[in-house]
Every structure is written in structure tokens, then in C-alpha cells.
Amino acid sequence: MTTQPLKAALSGRVQRPVPLRETVYETLLNLIITREFPPGRHLVESELAEQLGVSRQPVREALQRLSNEAWVDLRPGYGAFVHTPTESEADQLLAVRAVLETEAARLAALSAEPAQLEHLRELWRAGVAAVSDADVDSVVTANADFHRGVIEASGNRVLAELAAQVDRRVRWYYAPIARSRGMASWDEHAGIIDAIQAGSADEAARLMNDHTERTRLTYHDQVDGG
Amino acid sequence: MTTQPLKAALSGRVQRPVPLRETVYETLLNLIITREFPPGRHLVESELAEQLGVSRQPVREALQRLSNEAWVDLRPGYGAFVHTPTESEADQLLAVRAVLETEAARLAALSAEPAQLEHLRELWRAGVAAVSDADVDSVVTANADFHRGVIEASGNRVLAELAAQVDRRVRWYYAPIARSRGMASWDEHAGIIDAIQAGSADEAARLMNDHTERTRLTYHDQVDGG
DNA sequence: CCGAACGATTTTGTATACAGTATGCTGAGA
DNA sequence: TCTCAGCATACTGTATACAAAATCGTTCGG
């Protein structure tokens, strides 16, 4: 009879059971991002624990991590609440994101490897296809993927982690009003890739900065204009 | 008889007992930063709990936060270890810090209020005095304070929080080799303040960038040169 | 009718107990 | 002497139990 360890060894790695807090964290974050848990919602440890079929402890640890990352606010002695972003906070996040992604583009131009460039091209093609198909969800995903691609191509892991977090929060804040800028956005993406490939750091940075700035203005138009 | 709430009201704020995990977190972080817990040290929950006179739970929560902020590495099923920074990681952090502080300087030039400017001048005077006294510890502290001052003057809280964290880690990494650049550094600081006061955003950004870049080179010289 | 104080309820904060897993050691066999 | 299996140990992962704090509704007094 085939033993379990053997099967695991043959199939590659033995998958270690991920700590529950991790699973809980990702589950809760997903619920928040999808707005199943809307901003302001009161999250009770014992309720969540029961719903997820675990004890309070992992839930608690997940909530604290979410609190550190500003997804929820912890009120001592009372409970956790899904964070409600203010307008100025959202604006500040946009500014920070612009800075980080601009720097990422600059670094990518200085250090991106051929494989990474090909990856970017691939992501770009997927985005263009999504726009052509007018598939809104795919466009949003493709956009996030492309930006993550650039960030990772920077070769700076610290920057990448920071930017990824900021980016995720920005997309959450602006998800309700996020509408694609359509093909124009992907033309700009193409220009950024070209600059990265050419190793033109300043040009790549400038293009990314312009790009994020236009996106910011689009957001503001939609906020102000309804 | 005077009631408790009244006394509290008279003395100003009712001081709420800070959650233990917070106290533990700060205690541990201090021990790490001061190198009483050197990089690579194995941190055992039960040991720390006993030493601090609390249960494992708050210690655990503090360790997880420290892990999220990259101060310690958590090995599942085994233990927590004080993070050992690699050279490339330190370098990447320096780069990120430069970006964040440069942007902070730019924003400060656009939005700093007179009170904040006066505060910066004050910090500057304290720094110059420390340099004159050749008081190394004071110089280091004054330097950190000045940079924090600029960051806060940016008016961007998100940026400030990020930059503060990055800054703290950078100072930890380079603490063993950190030597003051002396008065030259404070001359540059003065220039930055002037640019901020004048509202010259690009100039302030450029000066801050040059400043952090020079500091980076100093670090590298000390690393390479011994 | 309004406001403040009191009590019940809810929820977190902390401690303890138990189970699961990684590690290192010991000893036997080649 | 080297290697590997098996065991003992140490530590974390998870669950449960108890204590303290904050909130909310109610009631009493004006």
C-alpha cells in the first residue's frame, strides 16, 4: 500500500498546513475587499470564530494584523470595525502610490531582465484583450496585474511589498467608482514598457508618474462629478 | 467622598490601561533596537512571558506584529528569531527611504505651516548644538527628530507612517556603523528648511534627495572600508 | 419632557490547558 | 566511523475559561 509520505514526496513538496490565522486573515480581507463586510461593519471575534469554525484565537490574531494594515479599526474593549476611509486619506494614499510606482518604474528600467520584460508584454496583451472584450472585471484585474508586474520588475523587494500593500488599499477605496480609462490607459502602459526596455530610467519614471496622475484625476472626476 | 470619575475628569484624561500586547511590543522592539536581543537570537514565547510577568498570549501577539513589520522572523512550529538583515535588504530600504523622504520634503514645501517651520528651526538648532558638543547620542537623536519633523510637515499621514517605519528600520540596520557626517549634514538640513519655507517644492525635493544620497554613500564607505 | 445615573449585556483582554509538530539526541547496525 | 531510525524534548498552534472594560437600555429624579 502506498504510504502518504511517499505520495507527498513523489508529488514534490509536503504541504504543511498553513496556520489558521493566515487562512482567517485572507478570508476576512477578501470579505472586506469584496464589500461583503462594508466599511463601518462591526466585527465580533466570537461571531467570526463560529462562522469560520475556529476558535477566537486565530480570529483575534487575524484582526490585529488587519488593524496594523489599516483595514479595520480596533476599539479596545468593544470590537473591531471595518475601516471607513476618509477622502483625504484616500487622496494621500494615491499620492504615496504614485511615488512608489514611479520609483518602481525607474528601477525597473535600470534592472529589468528579459524574462520580466516578456512577462510585462504578456500582461499588456491580456489587458488589451480584456479591453477589447469590454470585460470590466478582467480589465480591472489585468490592470492590477500589470502594475504589480512593474513593481516586481523593480528588483527592490522592500519597495515591492510596500507598493503592493498601498496599491491594494487604493483599489479598495476606489473600487466603487473605478471605471476603466479604456485603451488610452493601455497605450500608456505600452510606453512604460518601452521605456523600461530601453533602460531609460527618467523616461520610465516620468511616464509612470503621468500615468498615475491621469488615473488620479479620473478618480477625482468621478468623485466630484458623481 | 470624591468619586473616581470626577477625579479623572479633573486631572484631564482618564488614562486607559494600555493593552498588554502594546507594552510588550514596545518593550521587545526596544530590546531589539538596542541589540540587547541581537539578530538571530531565538525568542521563546514562554521565556519572554515569564520575564515580563505576563502570559504567553500578549507576547505572542506582540511577536506577530513584530513579524509583520519584519523585525523578527517566525518559523512555524519552532520559534521567533530576531531578523538578520542582508546587505541588499538594507540597501533597498535606504532606497525606499530616500524616495519617501524626498517626497515628504516636496510636500512640506507646498503645505508647511509657520508653526511647523518654527519647529523645524528649533530641531535644527538642537542638532547644531549637539554637533558642537560632540555628543554622539544627541546628534543621532537630533538627526532622527529632524527627519521625522520634515516627514510630519508633509501633511500626508499615510506617507508619514510609512516613512517613519522605514526610517526606524534603516537606523537599526546602520546603527553599528552610523557615524555623524558632522556639521555638513546640518548645513544641508538648513538648506532644506529654507527651500520648504520658500515653497520651492522641486528644490526641497532635490536637496533632500542629495542629502539622503550622501548619507547613503557615507554608509557604504563605512561598510566597505570597514 | 429631558438628563443623568445605574445595572444588565456584550465584547474584548488575559490566562491556562492540551494537542500537534519540528528539532536534536541517542544508540544500533553496517 | 558513518548513517539512519526511533525517541525524548521543546516549542508553537489552537481551544477553552475566566476577568475586566465598554456600551446600551432603563429607570429615577428634576
Coordinates of C-alpha atoms in Angstrom, one line a residue, chain B residues 31-32 34-43 81-84 172:
Chain B
L31 CA 15.3 45.3 23.2
I32 CA 15.8 44.5 19.5
T34 CA 19.3 48.4 21.4
R35 CA 20.7 45.0 20.3
E36 CA 20.1 43.5 23.7
F37 CA 18.4 40.9 21.6
P38 CA 20.9 40.6 18.7
P39 CA 20.0 39.5 15.2
G40 CA 19.5 35.8 15.0
R41 CA 18.5 35.4 18.6
H42 CA 15.9 32.8 19.4
L43 CA 12.9 34.3 21.1
F81 CA 14.1 34.9 15.6
V82 CA 15.3 38.4 15.5
H83 CA 15.6 39.3 11.9
T84 CA 19.1 39.3 10.4
W172 CA 18.6 50.0 13.2

